PDB file of C-alpha atoms in Angstrom:
ATOM      1  CA  MET J   1       0.048   0.136  -0.135  1.00  0.00           C
ATOM      2  CA  ARG J   2       1.484   3.379  -0.926  1.00  0.00           C
ATOM      3  CA  SER J   3       1.995   5.610   1.766  1.00  0.00           C
ATOM      4  CA  LYS J   4       0.365   8.852   2.202  1.00  0.00           C
ATOM      5  CA  ARG J   5       2.373  11.981   1.987  1.00  0.00           C
ATOM      6  CA  ILE J   6       2.827  13.894   5.336  1.00  0.00           C
ATOM      7  CA  LEU J   7       4.206  17.227   5.743  1.00  0.00           C
ATOM      8  CA  VAL J   8       5.274  17.864   9.487  1.00  0.00           C
ATOM      9  CA  LEU J   9       5.224  21.824  10.146  1.00  0.00           C
ATOM     10  CA  PHE J  10       7.369  23.140  13.077  1.00  0.00           C
ATOM     11  CA  ARG J  11       7.029  26.858  13.880  1.00  0.00           C
ATOM     12  CA  LYS J  12       8.763  26.836  17.568  1.00  0.00           C
ATOM     13  CA  ALA J  13      12.283  27.257  18.725  1.00  0.00           C
ATOM     14  CA  PRO J  14      13.935  23.995  19.982  1.00  0.00           C
ATOM     15  CA  TYR J  15      14.750  23.553  23.794  1.00  0.00           C
ATOM     16  CA  GLY J  16      12.066  26.344  24.770  1.00  0.00           C
ATOM     17  CA  SER J  17       9.543  23.821  24.844  1.00  0.00           C
ATOM     18  CA  SER J  18       9.352  19.712  24.123  1.00  0.00           C
ATOM     19  CA  TYR J  19       7.506  20.615  20.719  1.00  0.00           C
ATOM     20  CA  THR J  20      10.633  20.151  18.654  1.00  0.00           C
ATOM     21  CA  ALA J  21      11.946  16.753  20.466  1.00  0.00           C
ATOM     22  CA  GLU J  22       8.691  15.517  20.425  1.00  0.00           C
ATOM     23  CA  GLY J  23       8.126  16.175  16.928  1.00  0.00           C
ATOM     24  CA  PHE J  24      11.610  14.835  15.767  1.00  0.00           C
ATOM     25  CA  ARG J  25      10.292  11.735  17.449  1.00  0.00           C
ATOM     26  CA  SER J  26       7.369  11.437  15.713  1.00  0.00           C
ATOM     27  CA  VAL J  27       8.985  12.003  12.244  1.00  0.00           C
ATOM     28  CA  LEU J  28      11.902   9.364  13.363  1.00  0.00           C
ATOM     29  CA  GLY J  29       8.683   6.917  13.969  1.00  0.00           C
ATOM     30  CA  LEU J  30       7.035   7.762  10.958  1.00  0.00           C
ATOM     31  CA  ALA J  31      10.083   7.121   8.751  1.00  0.00           C
ATOM     32  CA  ALA J  32      10.830   3.934  10.560  1.00  0.00           C
ATOM     33  CA  PHE J  33       7.236   2.625   8.917  1.00  0.00           C
ATOM     34  CA  GLN J  34       8.681   4.018   5.607  1.00  0.00           C
ATOM     35  CA  ALA J  35       5.982   7.060   5.512  1.00  0.00           C
ATOM     36  CA  ASP J  36       6.894   9.634   3.128  1.00  0.00           C
ATOM     37  CA  VAL J  37       7.437  12.462   5.296  1.00  0.00           C
ATOM     38  CA  SER J  38       8.691  15.987   4.724  1.00  0.00           C
ATOM     39  CA  LEU J  39       9.236  18.881   6.968  1.00  0.00           C
ATOM     40  CA  VAL J  40       8.907  22.791   6.982  1.00  0.00           C
ATOM     41  CA  LEU J  41      10.648  24.898   9.326  1.00  0.00           C
ATOM     42  CA  MET J  42       9.349  28.318   9.731  1.00  0.00           C
ATOM     43  CA  GLU J  43       9.371  31.274  12.282  1.00  0.00           C
ATOM     44  CA  ASP J  44      11.276  29.878  15.192  1.00  0.00           C
ATOM     45  CA  GLY J  45      11.207  26.589  13.836  1.00  0.00           C
ATOM     46  CA  VAL J  46      14.121  27.649  11.655  1.00  0.00           C
ATOM     47  CA  PHE J  47      16.653  27.823  14.864  1.00  0.00           C
ATOM     48  CA  TRP J  48      16.256  24.177  14.987  1.00  0.00           C
ATOM     49  CA  ALA J  49      18.381  23.864  11.706  1.00  0.00           C
ATOM     50  CA  LEU J  50      21.239  26.217  13.184  1.00  0.00           C
ATOM     51  CA  ALA J  51      24.423  24.593  12.887  1.00  0.00           C
ATOM     52  CA  GLY J  52      26.885  24.140  16.296  1.00  0.00           C
ATOM     53  CA  GLN J  53      24.160  23.438  18.780  1.00  0.00           C
ATOM     54  CA  ASP J  54      25.532  22.396  22.301  1.00  0.00           C
ATOM     55  CA  PRO J  55      22.491  21.903  25.009  1.00  0.00           C
ATOM     56  CA  SER J  56      24.611  19.252  27.075  1.00  0.00           C
ATOM     57  CA  ALA J  57      24.340  21.717  30.100  1.00  0.00           C
ATOM     58  CA  LEU J  58      20.617  21.347  29.584  1.00  0.00           C
ATOM     59  CA  ASN J  59      20.838  17.533  29.689  1.00  0.00           C
ATOM     60  CA  MET J  60      19.595  17.216  26.179  1.00  0.00           C
ATOM     61  CA  SER J  61      20.915  15.920  22.707  1.00  0.00           C
ATOM     62  CA  PRO J  62      21.878  18.424  19.901  1.00  0.00           C
ATOM     63  CA  LEU J  63      18.708  18.828  17.813  1.00  0.00           C
ATOM     64  CA  ASP J  64      20.378  20.094  14.884  1.00  0.00           C
ATOM     65  CA  GLN J  65      22.534  17.000  14.714  1.00  0.00           C
ATOM     66  CA  ALA J  66      19.092  14.744  15.464  1.00  0.00           C
ATOM     67  CA  LEU J  67      17.935  16.800  12.267  1.00  0.00           C
ATOM     68  CA  ALA J  68      20.709  16.202  10.256  1.00  0.00           C
ATOM     69  CA  SER J  69      20.636  12.433  11.159  1.00  0.00           C
ATOM     70  CA  LEU J  70      17.158  12.359   9.852  1.00  0.00           C
ATOM     71  CA  GLN J  71      18.472  13.324   6.317  1.00  0.00           C
ATOM     72  CA  SER J  72      21.355  10.903   6.317  1.00  0.00           C
ATOM     73  CA  ASP J  73      19.915   7.801   8.125  1.00  0.00           C
ATOM     74  CA  CYS J  74      16.163   7.899   7.323  1.00  0.00           C
ATOM     75  CA  GLU J  75      14.418   8.206   3.821  1.00  0.00           C
ATOM     76  CA  LEU J  76      13.111  11.500   4.480  1.00  0.00           C
ATOM     77  CA  GLY J  77      11.795  13.677   1.750  1.00  0.00           C
ATOM     78  CA  LYS J  78      12.868  17.206   1.916  1.00  0.00           C
ATOM     79  CA  ILE J  79      13.486  19.882   4.564  1.00  0.00           C
ATOM     80  CA  TYR J  80      11.766  23.022   3.648  1.00  0.00           C
ATOM     81  CA  VAL J  81      12.979  26.522   5.245  1.00  0.00           C
ATOM     82  CA  ASP J  82      11.151  29.610   5.039  1.00  0.00           C
ATOM     83  CA  ARG J  83      13.379  32.219   3.686  1.00  0.00           C
ATOM     84  CA  MET J  84      11.523  35.289   5.193  1.00  0.00           C
ATOM     85  CA  SER J  85      11.798  33.283   8.711  1.00  0.00           C
ATOM     86  CA  LEU J  86      15.483  33.257   7.911  1.00  0.00           C
ATOM     87  CA  GLN J  87      15.799  36.898   6.806  1.00  0.00           C
ATOM     88  CA  GLU J  88      13.625  38.096  10.016  1.00  0.00           C
ATOM     89  CA  ARG J  89      16.081  36.442  12.150  1.00  0.00           C
ATOM     90  CA  GLY J  90      19.262  37.232  10.469  1.00  0.00           C
ATOM     91  CA  LEU J  91      20.260  33.924   9.558  1.00  0.00           C
ATOM     92  CA  SER J  92      22.007  32.617   6.405  1.00  0.00           C
ATOM     93  CA  LEU J  93      21.494  29.119   4.575  1.00  0.00           C
ATOM     94  CA  ALA J  94      25.314  28.989   5.252  1.00  0.00           C
ATOM     95  CA  GLU J  95      24.885  28.812   9.055  1.00  0.00           C
ATOM     96  CA  LEU J  96      22.487  26.029   9.010  1.00  0.00           C
ATOM     97  CA  ILE J  97      22.770  22.322   8.474  1.00  0.00           C
ATOM     98  CA  GLY J  98      23.377  21.230   5.058  1.00  0.00           C
ATOM     99  CA  GLY J  99      20.813  19.742   2.497  1.00  0.00           C
ATOM    100  CA  LEU J 100      17.675  22.120   3.283  1.00  0.00           C
ATOM    101  CA  GLU J 101      15.519  23.394   0.543  1.00  0.00           C
ATOM    102  CA  PRO J 102      14.601  27.174   0.737  1.00  0.00           C
ATOM    103  CA  VAL J 103      11.128  28.092   0.176  1.00  0.00           C
ATOM    104  CA  ASN J 104       9.303  31.381  -0.437  1.00  0.00           C
ATOM    105  CA  ARG J 105       6.307  32.175   1.999  1.00  0.00           C
ATOM    106  CA  GLU J 106       4.145  32.748  -0.919  1.00  0.00           C
ATOM    107  CA  ASN J 107       4.760  29.251  -2.247  1.00  0.00           C
ATOM    108  CA  LEU J 108       3.602  27.670   1.145  1.00  0.00           C
ATOM    109  CA  ALA J 109       0.268  27.377   0.245  1.00  0.00           C
ATOM    110  CA  SER J 110       0.824  25.147  -2.631  1.00  0.00           C
ATOM    111  CA  LEU J 111       3.205  23.179  -0.810  1.00  0.00           C
ATOM    112  CA  PHE J 112       0.801  22.372   1.811  1.00  0.00           C
ATOM    113  CA  ALA J 113      -1.613  21.379  -0.889  1.00  0.00           C
ATOM    114  CA  ASP J 114       0.847  18.686  -2.387  1.00  0.00           C
ATOM    115  CA  PHE J 115       0.440  16.552   0.886  1.00  0.00           C
ATOM    116  CA  GLU J 116      -2.375  14.710   1.965  1.00  0.00           C
ATOM    117  CA  ILE J 117      -1.657  15.045   5.996  1.00  0.00           C
ATOM    118  CA  VAL J 118      -0.131  18.053   7.425  1.00  0.00           C
ATOM    119  CA  LEU J 119       0.997  17.664  11.462  1.00  0.00           C
ATOM    120  CA  SER J 120       2.340  20.404  13.472  1.00  0.00           C
ATOM    121  CA  PHE J 121       4.598  20.582  16.070  1.00  0.00           C
TER     122      PHE J 121
ATOM    123  CA  MET H   1      -7.391  23.356   3.500  1.00  0.00           C
ATOM    124  CA  LEU H   2      -8.607  24.200   7.222  1.00  0.00           C
ATOM    125  CA  PHE H   3      -5.855  26.114   9.121  1.00  0.00           C
ATOM    126  CA  MET H   4      -6.671  25.922  12.964  1.00  0.00           C
ATOM    127  CA  VAL H   5      -5.293  28.529  15.278  1.00  0.00           C
ATOM    128  CA  ASN H   6      -5.438  28.123  18.855  1.00  0.00           C
ATOM    129  CA  ASP H   7      -3.252  30.771  20.282  1.00  0.00           C
ATOM    130  CA  SER H   8      -3.866  34.718  21.493  1.00  0.00           C
ATOM    131  CA  PRO H   9      -2.481  37.155  18.874  1.00  0.00           C
ATOM    132  CA  TYR H  10      -1.017  38.808  21.450  1.00  0.00           C
ATOM    133  CA  ARG H  11       1.341  36.225  22.403  1.00  0.00           C
ATOM    134  CA  SER H  12       2.029  34.460  19.228  1.00  0.00           C
ATOM    135  CA  THR H  13       2.531  35.324  15.514  1.00  0.00           C
ATOM    136  CA  ALA H  14       0.146  32.276  14.778  1.00  0.00           C
ATOM    137  CA  LEU H  15      -2.850  34.133  13.521  1.00  0.00           C
ATOM    138  CA  SER H  16      -0.766  36.597  11.180  1.00  0.00           C
ATOM    139  CA  THR H  17       1.583  34.053   9.665  1.00  0.00           C
ATOM    140  CA  CYS H  18      -1.601  31.862   9.160  1.00  0.00           C
ATOM    141  CA  LEU H  19      -3.342  34.795   7.280  1.00  0.00           C
ATOM    142  CA  GLN H  20      -0.068  35.047   5.226  1.00  0.00           C
ATOM    143  CA  VAL H  21       0.074  31.480   4.083  1.00  0.00           C
ATOM    144  CA  ALA H  22      -3.856  30.607   3.784  1.00  0.00           C
ATOM    145  CA  ALA H  23      -4.467  30.758  -0.112  1.00  0.00           C
ATOM    146  CA  PRO H  24      -7.862  32.205  -1.333  1.00  0.00           C
ATOM    147  CA  GLY H  25     -10.668  29.443  -1.022  1.00  0.00           C
ATOM    148  CA  SER H  26      -9.016  28.113   2.086  1.00  0.00           C
ATOM    149  CA  ALA H  27     -10.614  28.315   5.410  1.00  0.00           C
ATOM    150  CA  ILE H  28      -9.459  29.430   9.115  1.00  0.00           C
ATOM    151  CA  LEU H  29     -10.820  28.420  12.438  1.00  0.00           C
ATOM    152  CA  LEU H  30     -10.078  30.246  15.488  1.00  0.00           C
ATOM    153  CA  TYR H  31     -10.581  28.513  18.725  1.00  0.00           C
ATOM    154  CA  GLU H  32      -9.176  28.224  22.150  1.00  0.00           C
ATOM    155  CA  ASP H  33      -7.335  31.462  22.862  1.00  0.00           C
ATOM    156  CA  GLY H  34      -7.315  31.886  18.964  1.00  0.00           C
ATOM    157  CA  VAL H  35     -10.651  33.305  19.492  1.00  0.00           C
ATOM    158  CA  TYR H  36      -9.225  36.694  20.928  1.00  0.00           C
ATOM    159  CA  GLY H  37      -7.906  37.462  17.441  1.00  0.00           C
ATOM    160  CA  ALA H  38     -11.772  37.702  16.277  1.00  0.00           C
ATOM    161  CA  LYS H  39     -12.411  40.760  18.957  1.00  0.00           C
ATOM    162  CA  GLN H  40     -13.149  43.869  17.355  1.00  0.00           C
ATOM    163  CA  GLY H  41     -10.318  46.350  18.013  1.00  0.00           C
ATOM    164  CA  SER H  42      -7.549  43.826  17.676  1.00  0.00           C
ATOM    165  CA  PRO H  43      -4.445  44.888  15.837  1.00  0.00           C
ATOM    166  CA  LEU H  44      -5.025  42.465  13.134  1.00  0.00           C
ATOM    167  CA  GLU H  45      -8.508  43.843  12.540  1.00  0.00           C
ATOM    168  CA  GLU H  46      -7.717  45.124   9.357  1.00  0.00           C
ATOM    169  CA  THR H  47      -5.980  42.344   7.953  1.00  0.00           C
ATOM    170  CA  LEU H  48      -8.477  39.957   9.200  1.00  0.00           C
ATOM    171  CA  ARG H  49     -11.556  41.919   7.207  1.00  0.00           C
ATOM    172  CA  LYS H  50      -9.337  42.161   3.992  1.00  0.00           C
ATOM    173  CA  ALA H  51      -8.711  38.407   4.585  1.00  0.00           C
ATOM    174  CA  ALA H  52     -12.374  37.581   4.995  1.00  0.00           C
ATOM    175  CA  LYS H  53     -13.163  38.501   1.410  1.00  0.00           C
ATOM    176  CA  ASP H  54     -10.987  35.545  -0.029  1.00  0.00           C
ATOM    177  CA  VAL H  55     -10.953  33.177   2.875  1.00  0.00           C
ATOM    178  CA  GLU H  56     -13.787  31.919   5.288  1.00  0.00           C
ATOM    179  CA  ILE H  57     -12.943  32.585   8.740  1.00  0.00           C
ATOM    180  CA  TYR H  58     -14.797  30.764  11.645  1.00  0.00           C
ATOM    181  CA  VAL H  59     -14.450  31.284  15.362  1.00  0.00           C
ATOM    182  CA  LEU H  60     -15.577  28.596  17.938  1.00  0.00           C
ATOM    183  CA  GLU H  61     -18.591  29.873  19.710  1.00  0.00           C
ATOM    184  CA  GLU H  62     -17.966  27.776  22.914  1.00  0.00           C
ATOM    185  CA  ASP H  63     -14.488  29.380  23.413  1.00  0.00           C
ATOM    186  CA  LEU H  64     -15.842  32.997  22.641  1.00  0.00           C
ATOM    187  CA  ARG H  65     -18.803  32.222  25.343  1.00  0.00           C
ATOM    188  CA  ALA H  66     -16.348  30.978  27.828  1.00  0.00           C
ATOM    189  CA  ARG H  67     -14.238  34.180  27.605  1.00  0.00           C
ATOM    190  CA  GLY H  68     -16.989  36.635  27.580  1.00  0.00           C
ATOM    191  CA  ILE H  69     -16.236  37.812  24.060  1.00  0.00           C
ATOM    192  CA  THR H  70     -19.237  39.215  22.365  1.00  0.00           C
ATOM    193  CA  LYS H  71     -18.029  41.747  19.871  1.00  0.00           C
ATOM    194  CA  ILE H  72     -16.386  39.953  17.056  1.00  0.00           C
ATOM    195  CA  LEU H  73     -15.379  41.303  13.639  1.00  0.00           C
ATOM    196  CA  THR H  74     -18.710  40.895  11.565  1.00  0.00           C
ATOM    197  CA  GLU H  75     -16.737  39.719   8.526  1.00  0.00           C
ATOM    198  CA  LEU H  76     -16.185  36.394  10.528  1.00  0.00           C
ATOM    199  CA  LYS H  77     -18.788  33.297  11.302  1.00  0.00           C
ATOM    200  CA  THR H  78     -19.512  31.711  14.480  1.00  0.00           C
ATOM    201  CA  VAL H  79     -19.584  27.910  14.624  1.00  0.00           C
ATOM    202  CA  GLY H  80     -20.359  25.530  17.641  1.00  0.00           C
ATOM    203  CA  TYR H  81     -18.839  22.040  18.358  1.00  0.00           C
ATOM    204  CA  ASP H  82     -21.047  20.383  15.455  1.00  0.00           C
ATOM    205  CA  GLY H  83     -19.855  23.025  12.878  1.00  0.00           C
ATOM    206  CA  PHE H  84     -16.337  22.531  14.137  1.00  0.00           C
ATOM    207  CA  VAL H  85     -16.840  18.805  13.000  1.00  0.00           C
ATOM    208  CA  ASP H  86     -18.320  19.517   9.684  1.00  0.00           C
ATOM    209  CA  LEU H  87     -15.236  21.710   9.052  1.00  0.00           C
ATOM    210  CA  VAL H  88     -12.783  18.904   9.896  1.00  0.00           C
ATOM    211  CA  VAL H  89     -14.587  16.688   7.911  1.00  0.00           C
ATOM    212  CA  LYS H  90     -14.972  18.876   4.415  1.00  0.00           C
ATOM    213  CA  HIS H  91     -11.451  20.298   4.608  1.00  0.00           C
ATOM    214  CA  LYS H  92      -7.843  19.170   4.852  1.00  0.00           C
ATOM    215  CA  VAL H  93      -6.710  20.338   8.383  1.00  0.00           C
ATOM    216  CA  VAL H  94      -3.588  22.236   8.925  1.00  0.00           C
ATOM    217  CA  PRO H  95      -2.777  22.474  12.434  1.00  0.00           C
ATOM    218  CA  TRP H  96      -1.267  26.118  12.858  1.00  0.00           C
ATOM    219  CA  LEU H  97       0.427  25.493  16.458  1.00  0.00           C
TER     220      LEU H  97
END
């Protein structure tokens, strides 16, 4: 049976709440069942992809590496990042983990339309 | 597509970014603290009025009543839990947490 295409939206910064970590676990679980999963990072969600995180003092694992491992170890679709959110936060793609797909905000609506299920964390 | 917004526009950008993303023909449901966005006199009032021409914007009655909000923008439509269910069945849901 063909699996449904799933898009997972992240709008919150990592570490400030458990949303990002829990969302990561959900994506990992979906990927384990060969689901066709892509991610969208927008607003503070783009901070998840900022390279060089070290939350050891918070007793947490670095979520940027976790995100990168989704790309390298799972058959994930794409990880889209909202360009405007990067601009608003003074971030450039070069500061983020590699392999991301920049997307313009005006194209998000058609992106959402391409997926059968949209989840949010 | 039904965008679901449950946070107050005074503490979250959820409603404003959702309004940027929702394409004409889609719908937005304000529920829980999201209903504060429906109130007359909010900073998003003009944006909402304009958006309501192309996007159906619904507000959950039970959450309005619970919070004592009576003066909502006339361009918006109120729905109860039954209408909420109809919307969710009719549209693809995009939770805007």
